[in-house]
XYZ file of C-alpha atoms in Angstrom:
507
model
C -2.376 87.372 2.042
C 0.612 89.208 2.031
C -0.675 92.439 0.419
C -1.147 95.692 2.557
C -3.979 97.148 3.966
C -6.110 97.776 2.103
C -5.858 102.274 2.972
C -2.119 102.328 2.954
C -2.332 100.151 -0.007
C -4.518 102.386 -2.492
C -1.694 104.921 -0.849
C 1.251 103.455 -2.166
C -1.109 102.637 -6.024
C -1.722 106.509 -5.839
C 1.923 106.806 -5.605
C 2.524 104.209 -7.934
C 1.052 106.186 -10.602
C 1.501 109.287 -10.006
C 5.637 108.311 -10.469
C 4.070 107.036 -14.320
C 2.777 109.753 -15.088
C 5.395 111.614 -13.556
C 8.074 109.324 -15.373
C 9.164 109.731 -19.076
C 10.833 106.629 -18.916
C 7.396 104.720 -17.588
C 4.949 103.535 -19.788
C 1.305 103.899 -19.552
C -0.837 101.373 -20.067
C -4.124 101.819 -21.515
C -7.560 100.032 -21.029
C -8.911 98.180 -24.205
C -12.033 96.238 -25.386
C -13.542 93.231 -24.576
C -12.822 91.471 -28.307
C -8.775 92.818 -28.018
C -8.437 90.777 -24.560
C -9.296 87.566 -26.501
C -5.458 88.034 -28.660
C -3.080 85.605 -27.665
C 1.393 86.138 -27.485
C 3.867 89.112 -26.767
C 2.618 90.140 -30.036
C -0.840 90.961 -28.468
C 0.338 91.702 -25.754
C 2.515 94.963 -27.360
C -0.766 95.931 -29.759
C -2.683 95.749 -25.770
C -0.207 97.313 -24.497
C 0.761 100.145 -26.737
C 2.281 103.351 -24.481
C 1.045 106.821 -24.947
C 3.919 108.769 -25.594
C 3.168 112.720 -27.140
C 5.652 113.025 -30.183
C 8.262 114.934 -28.839
C 9.476 111.248 -26.756
C 8.863 109.808 -29.932
C 12.782 108.816 -29.322
C 12.044 107.160 -25.849
C 9.295 105.019 -27.243
C 10.150 100.847 -26.638
C 9.949 99.773 -31.399
C 9.405 96.207 -30.937
C 7.232 93.829 -29.303
C 9.437 91.791 -27.326
C 10.689 95.029 -25.619
C 6.882 96.042 -24.868
C 6.184 92.653 -23.271
C 9.018 92.936 -21.054
C 8.037 96.700 -20.697
C 5.491 95.291 -19.262
C 6.462 92.717 -17.285
C 8.591 95.228 -15.533
C 5.818 97.309 -14.459
C 4.089 94.526 -12.350
C 7.630 93.450 -10.790
C 7.706 97.013 -9.720
C 4.026 97.019 -8.366
C 4.148 94.084 -6.959
C 7.347 94.132 -4.929
C 5.053 97.715 -3.797
C 2.301 95.888 -2.237
C 4.090 92.267 -1.320
C 5.747 92.119 2.301
C 8.876 90.553 1.053
C 10.202 89.287 4.969
C 6.217 87.893 5.322
C 6.952 86.126 1.216
C 9.960 84.325 2.190
C 8.512 82.120 5.720
C 6.067 80.234 3.446
C 6.573 77.390 2.017
C 7.455 78.466 -1.485
C 4.248 77.031 -3.221
C 2.392 79.255 -1.342
C 4.160 82.587 -1.699
C 3.925 81.285 -5.752
C -0.084 81.262 -5.034
C 0.718 84.223 -3.722
C 2.096 86.248 -5.707
C -0.162 84.502 -8.877
C -2.881 86.282 -6.884
C -1.840 89.702 -6.107
C -1.206 89.753 -10.256
C -4.249 88.918 -10.783
C -5.375 92.133 -8.924
C -3.312 94.563 -10.239
C -3.932 93.625 -13.377
C -7.347 93.779 -13.474
C -6.789 96.794 -11.642
C -5.168 98.557 -14.170
C -7.278 97.084 -16.652
C -4.250 95.701 -19.130
C -5.898 93.063 -21.317
C -3.832 89.774 -21.584
C -4.703 86.059 -22.378
C -3.886 83.215 -19.985
C -1.079 82.061 -21.593
C 0.343 85.510 -22.004
C -0.949 85.726 -18.253
C 0.123 82.552 -16.959
C 4.305 83.678 -18.361
C 4.062 86.344 -16.717
C 2.940 84.825 -13.296
C 5.599 82.011 -14.031
C 8.489 85.034 -14.874
C 7.601 87.113 -11.913
C 7.269 84.178 -9.722
C 11.162 83.062 -10.244
C 12.470 86.358 -10.445
C 10.919 86.936 -6.990
C 11.489 82.928 -5.867
C 14.015 81.840 -7.643
C 16.647 82.613 -9.869
C 14.766 84.177 -13.253
C 14.955 82.578 -16.446
C 17.794 80.301 -14.768
C 14.404 78.634 -12.600
C 13.038 76.256 -15.273
C 16.378 74.431 -16.411
C 16.973 74.458 -13.437
C 14.048 72.207 -12.316
C 14.324 69.937 -15.070
C 16.595 66.878 -13.926
C 17.930 65.889 -17.884
C 20.337 68.502 -17.351
C 23.578 67.452 -16.142
C 24.935 71.545 -17.692
C 23.788 74.742 -17.679
C 25.550 77.831 -19.582
C 25.452 81.465 -19.874
C 27.422 83.744 -22.499
C 25.914 86.640 -21.515
C 22.529 88.014 -21.614
C 21.251 86.975 -25.675
C 23.123 82.704 -25.108
C 22.163 79.795 -22.511
C 23.084 76.283 -23.712
C 22.239 72.979 -21.906
C 24.127 69.933 -21.756
C 21.471 67.315 -22.154
C 22.830 63.268 -22.389
C 26.141 64.214 -23.432
C 24.922 66.719 -26.115
C 25.557 70.515 -25.960
C 22.590 72.379 -27.304
C 20.701 76.323 -27.779
C 18.276 76.867 -25.873
C 15.277 80.054 -26.324
C 15.910 81.025 -22.743
C 17.340 85.186 -22.167
C 17.829 87.635 -19.857
C 16.022 90.714 -19.796
C 19.623 92.607 -19.517
C 23.328 91.580 -17.647
C 22.845 93.919 -14.952
C 19.296 91.295 -14.580
C 22.748 87.992 -15.525
C 24.922 89.702 -12.313
C 21.775 90.115 -10.090
C 21.276 86.188 -9.976
C 24.515 85.699 -10.226
C 24.632 87.845 -6.701
C 21.536 86.325 -5.528
C 23.820 82.180 -6.491
C 27.362 83.449 -4.420
C 25.769 85.670 -1.416
C 24.274 82.491 -0.043
C 27.116 80.910 0.511
C 29.081 84.673 1.607
C 30.525 85.365 -1.331
C 30.778 88.314 -3.519
C 30.970 88.349 -6.839
C 31.849 92.127 -8.817
C 34.300 93.975 -10.652
C 36.789 93.804 -8.715
C 36.201 90.462 -7.624
C 34.962 88.803 -10.741
C 36.359 85.430 -10.608
C 34.197 83.335 -7.823
C 32.866 79.846 -7.036
C 30.302 79.126 -5.420
C 27.163 76.505 -5.547
C 23.785 75.788 -5.544
C 21.360 74.465 -2.418
C 20.741 70.700 -3.543
C 25.318 70.844 -3.653
C 25.138 72.130 -8.357
C 28.300 73.924 -9.328
C 28.580 77.338 -10.026
C 31.643 79.508 -11.492
C 30.720 82.752 -12.269
C 33.299 85.669 -14.177
C 31.656 88.419 -14.679
C 32.984 92.314 -16.740
C 35.308 93.401 -17.030
C 37.447 89.711 -17.104
C 34.080 87.885 -19.450
C 34.167 90.573 -21.813
C 30.043 89.616 -23.525
C 28.772 89.806 -20.712
C 28.680 87.961 -17.047
C 29.478 84.690 -17.226
C 27.579 81.486 -15.292
C 28.632 77.854 -15.934
C 26.727 75.745 -13.492
C 26.981 71.449 -12.964
C 23.699 69.695 -11.606
C 23.633 67.101 -9.924
C 19.698 64.512 -10.487
C 17.861 65.144 -7.726
C 17.927 60.829 -7.487
C 21.506 59.886 -6.039
C 23.564 58.379 -8.392
C 24.702 54.917 -7.278
C 27.282 52.244 -9.208
C 23.734 49.739 -9.901
C 23.512 53.441 -11.827
C 26.313 53.455 -13.725
C 26.126 49.531 -14.733
C 22.541 50.039 -16.376
C 23.917 53.038 -18.617
C 26.729 51.297 -19.520
C 29.397 52.539 -17.329
C 31.358 50.115 -16.280
C 30.024 46.591 -15.810
C 28.142 44.580 -13.123
C 31.424 43.006 -12.094
C 33.451 45.930 -12.746
C 30.848 47.686 -10.574
C 31.504 44.674 -7.773
C 34.877 45.565 -7.543
C 34.381 49.618 -6.910
C 31.943 48.343 -3.976
C 35.426 45.542 -2.851
C 36.987 48.753 -3.238
C 35.361 51.153 -1.406
C 34.579 48.784 1.186
C 38.468 47.520 2.207
C 39.733 51.219 2.544
C 41.362 50.878 -0.613
C 43.359 54.143 -1.220
C 42.370 55.251 -4.456
C 42.725 58.959 -7.035
C 38.971 58.700 -9.309
C 41.472 60.532 -12.856
C 39.475 62.244 -15.760
C 39.186 65.210 -17.778
C 36.931 67.598 -17.660
C 33.805 66.378 -17.383
C 33.904 62.671 -17.456
C 31.872 61.907 -14.236
C 34.731 62.426 -11.803
C 32.800 63.581 -8.787
C 29.850 61.671 -9.492
C 32.067 58.420 -9.551
C 33.458 59.794 -6.916
C 30.251 59.824 -4.430
C 29.073 56.702 -5.816
C 32.448 54.478 -4.374
C 31.762 56.224 -0.547
C 28.325 54.427 -1.078
C 30.269 51.442 -0.227
C 32.237 52.920 2.924
C 30.605 51.611 6.513
C 28.378 54.199 8.468
C 29.817 53.892 11.921
C 32.915 55.443 10.505
C 34.317 59.434 10.466
C 34.639 61.195 7.267
C 36.347 64.443 6.608
C 35.261 66.041 3.171
C 37.595 68.583 2.237
C 36.142 70.775 -1.330
C 36.518 74.234 -3.144
C 32.365 73.675 -3.281
C 31.086 71.161 -2.039
C 29.415 69.164 -3.892
C 30.146 65.724 -2.568
C 26.486 64.283 -1.309
C 27.958 61.355 1.075
C 24.885 58.968 2.944
C 26.590 58.304 5.895
C 25.908 59.754 9.336
C 28.912 60.850 10.469
C 30.100 63.339 8.572
C 32.540 66.830 8.622
C 31.918 69.076 5.395
C 34.887 71.580 4.763
C 34.945 73.772 2.526
C 37.984 76.747 1.136
C 37.865 80.441 1.673
C 39.267 83.291 -0.926
C 40.425 86.130 0.436
C 38.537 88.788 1.367
C 38.514 92.917 -0.235
C 41.399 93.568 2.122
C 42.885 90.488 0.789
C 43.566 88.119 4.095
C 41.566 85.537 5.214
C 41.882 83.209 2.436
C 42.060 79.598 3.895
C 43.301 77.109 1.098
C 42.642 73.505 0.644
C 46.069 72.651 1.621
C 44.896 74.419 5.393
C 41.444 72.200 5.465
C 43.691 68.733 4.486
C 45.972 70.088 7.025
C 43.687 70.690 10.010
C 41.978 67.191 8.754
C 44.681 65.657 10.692
C 44.165 67.049 13.650
C 40.258 65.733 13.683
C 39.938 61.805 13.892
C 39.220 61.610 10.960
C 38.607 57.431 9.768
C 38.573 58.159 6.125
C 39.490 61.771 4.188
C 38.061 62.798 1.012
C 39.051 65.338 -0.920
C 37.570 66.758 -3.955
C 39.777 67.424 -5.893
C 43.212 67.502 -5.991
C 45.122 70.498 -7.691
C 48.397 71.893 -6.159
C 50.743 71.200 -3.121
C 47.771 70.357 -0.925
C 48.702 66.708 -2.528
C 51.842 66.060 -1.004
C 49.491 65.971 3.114
C 46.856 63.813 1.197
C 49.612 61.549 0.247
C 51.328 61.572 4.114
C 47.558 60.762 5.277
C 47.018 58.349 2.730
C 49.923 56.593 4.149
C 49.674 57.581 8.658
C 46.845 55.543 8.743
C 43.825 57.125 7.160
C 43.525 53.889 4.705
C 40.598 54.199 2.328
C 41.601 58.287 1.656
C 39.975 59.351 -1.924
C 40.458 62.009 -3.821
C 40.034 63.230 -8.048
C 42.630 64.948 -10.061
C 42.426 66.173 -14.389
C 44.119 63.404 -15.893
C 44.088 61.639 -18.951
C 44.824 58.348 -18.081
C 46.055 56.506 -14.664
C 49.725 56.825 -15.849
C 49.874 60.725 -16.305
C 47.514 60.707 -12.958
C 50.548 59.643 -11.335
C 52.930 62.488 -13.348
C 50.352 64.636 -12.734
C 50.973 63.992 -8.817
C 54.669 63.718 -8.474
C 54.452 67.593 -10.658
C 52.485 68.655 -8.170
C 53.697 68.286 -5.357
C 56.801 69.568 -7.290
C 55.490 72.787 -7.765
C 54.518 73.172 -4.532
C 58.443 73.673 -3.242
C 58.567 70.366 -1.584
C 62.262 69.830 -1.760
C 62.657 66.084 -2.789
C 64.263 64.367 -4.908
C 61.589 62.305 -7.854
C 62.216 59.402 -6.548
C 61.257 59.492 -3.015
C 57.728 61.224 -4.651
C 57.349 57.686 -6.639
C 58.031 55.137 -3.590
C 55.807 56.958 -1.688
C 52.656 57.887 -3.994
C 53.604 53.834 -4.560
C 53.267 52.928 -0.348
C 49.902 55.393 0.340
C 47.709 54.917 -3.836
C 46.261 51.983 -4.082
C 44.194 52.084 -7.080
C 42.863 54.255 -10.363
C 40.190 53.817 -11.986
C 40.080 56.309 -14.518
C 37.540 58.390 -16.368
C 36.784 59.370 -19.724
C 33.660 60.734 -21.966
C 33.521 59.994 -24.774
C 32.730 61.405 -28.193
C 29.508 59.975 -28.237
C 28.351 62.164 -25.147
C 28.621 59.037 -22.771
C 30.748 58.002 -19.778
C 32.651 55.049 -19.359
C 35.092 54.107 -16.895
C 37.664 52.981 -18.549
C 40.843 51.247 -16.552
C 40.883 50.250 -13.208
C 44.626 50.125 -12.315
C 46.020 49.058 -9.335
C 49.548 50.912 -8.458
C 52.338 47.819 -7.347
C 54.963 48.648 -6.844
C 58.236 49.859 -8.868
C 61.569 48.497 -10.851
C 64.038 51.020 -10.241
C 62.831 54.459 -10.505
C 59.078 53.460 -12.559
C 56.233 53.158 -10.901
C 54.683 49.777 -11.852
C 50.888 49.495 -12.070
C 47.855 46.757 -13.046
C 45.220 46.933 -14.713
C 42.466 45.318 -13.122
C 39.394 45.901 -16.212
C 39.394 47.491 -19.419
C 37.554 49.542 -22.048
C 38.156 48.454 -25.164
C 36.109 50.255 -27.906
C 35.039 47.756 -30.755
C 32.969 50.234 -33.231
C 30.625 52.534 -34.102
C 27.048 50.902 -34.607
C 24.636 53.085 -36.973
C 22.883 56.490 -34.724
C 27.024 56.717 -34.168
C 26.479 55.527 -30.393
C 30.204 54.222 -29.799
C 30.209 50.584 -28.837
C 32.864 48.759 -26.479
C 33.547 45.851 -23.863
C 34.815 45.689 -20.166
C 37.091 42.816 -20.007
C 39.344 41.830 -17.021
C 42.612 41.372 -17.113
C 42.922 38.126 -16.896
C 45.347 37.659 -13.955
C 44.023 35.710 -11.114
C 44.469 37.819 -7.831
C 44.813 41.533 -7.189
C 46.990 42.670 -4.817
C 44.672 43.672 -2.509
C 43.506 40.006 -1.747
C 44.724 40.023 1.261
C 42.871 43.448 2.039
C 39.961 42.417 0.946
C 40.427 38.727 3.385
C 41.080 40.898 5.825
C 37.457 42.580 5.490
C 35.617 39.189 5.215
C 35.440 40.033 1.457
C 37.786 37.907 -0.428
C 34.736 34.982 -2.045
C 32.940 38.258 -3.187
C 35.885 39.576 -4.988
C 37.107 35.985 -6.048
C 33.445 35.908 -7.242
C 33.497 38.921 -9.557
C 36.785 38.244 -11.245
C 35.646 34.674 -11.968
C 32.144 36.086 -14.108
C 34.074 38.013 -15.275
C 36.346 36.039 -16.762
C 33.829 33.339 -17.643
C 32.222 36.477 -18.916
C 35.602 36.528 -21.352
C 35.526 33.725 -22.275
C 31.905 33.107 -24.040
C 32.453 36.314 -25.193
C 35.807 35.421 -27.403
C 33.897 31.833 -28.037
C 31.356 34.051 -29.413
C 33.715 36.156 -31.137
C 35.596 32.982 -33.057
C 32.775 31.712 -33.764
C 30.965 34.181 -35.769
C 34.586 34.724 -37.665
C 34.317 31.179 -38.824
C 30.855 31.674 -40.361
C 32.017 34.803 -41.710
C 34.561 32.578 -43.633
C 32.614 30.318 -44.955
């Protein structure tokens, strides 16, 4: 047991009880009879834990049942902290630690003769265990695998995204202080901080889930926490086929693109699944390649054995020590990488990534925010211009053409589904204009009665892509040809079925 020695525990308990009696802020819990002990729900706990406070202190009295339930949890939490050895608790397995906490809380409740129904007792034990071992009220949401995003707008409102739709939950925090403490616990685990002097922070959870915190005074309604969750089971391109995000033939093309070391740019809006798609593409990389990843918060989940993960660092209190994405990308070139993967390109590091792609680091990848492949090229050009590089537009575009082979566009439809809308080759230049060729497109055909968007992935039917010779060099030309032919045959069958349908309607 983690409980301290009996004599010491009794002395600590006596000290705790004396502090409770001496403090007008504390709520004394009166013994109850057996009949009232069988009451259920917070209302029953409120009645059981009705404070015995003198009339002159009535202004300090808790007025609502929810506040009484909260007050009871706070008392039990304080008593628990006084009786356990926290360093020893941290060394236990999570399930063992929870059972120890449950045993000590049960003993405390029995000693103080607090009548709590079994359902409420289980809820109290779970809440306090989550507060000690996990992330408090957030823990039940983090344990669910069907949630994509958790959005906390202050202590009183928590939203989640499930199946592409946002919904409000009944999860609440006791106070803004509790929420901020949990935020600090998350960011401190990766060596960062969030407070009034540094109210904006990006971090990650141990499973790689992305975390953003913005605290008062910038967040007016209390600390705001956003978590982009990842599924426990790593998604693959085959999963995306089953979800309808890409056709089987399109997924084969993407596997070949990742295998033959094409330089790939993944484009999409916020929440369109760019990072998930990047993770899926990297599954085709050979296991004998050395990969270096650069991210603002490490969230990529590569399965290869030879991976070096790098992460940016914000400046410290003195305004020093910042390590930017461009610093990481430039340093990558000295680390003998075979591929460089940038989690998100958003600034002057775009220039260094293009240089790396064009100087022997084939198969490099990155993501950026854009709504179409053409817009992605324009954004990349603007990032380089804003970075202060004194280059003509034509020179920058020629560099992009010689560096980028394929742009994969992801989108989130209005029904919440995420699909790959374009697989586009960067072909060359015509004058000052970059020319591209779409290998696959997603065409929206309608909407069903449930509001689900209907659509199909189509190939362009133009024959061999421009990376054909590269595919042949890696021995993937037959596989590429089979995927293209299968897609063309499927499109022909779809066109014939459409014509028959039209003829039937005409009759």
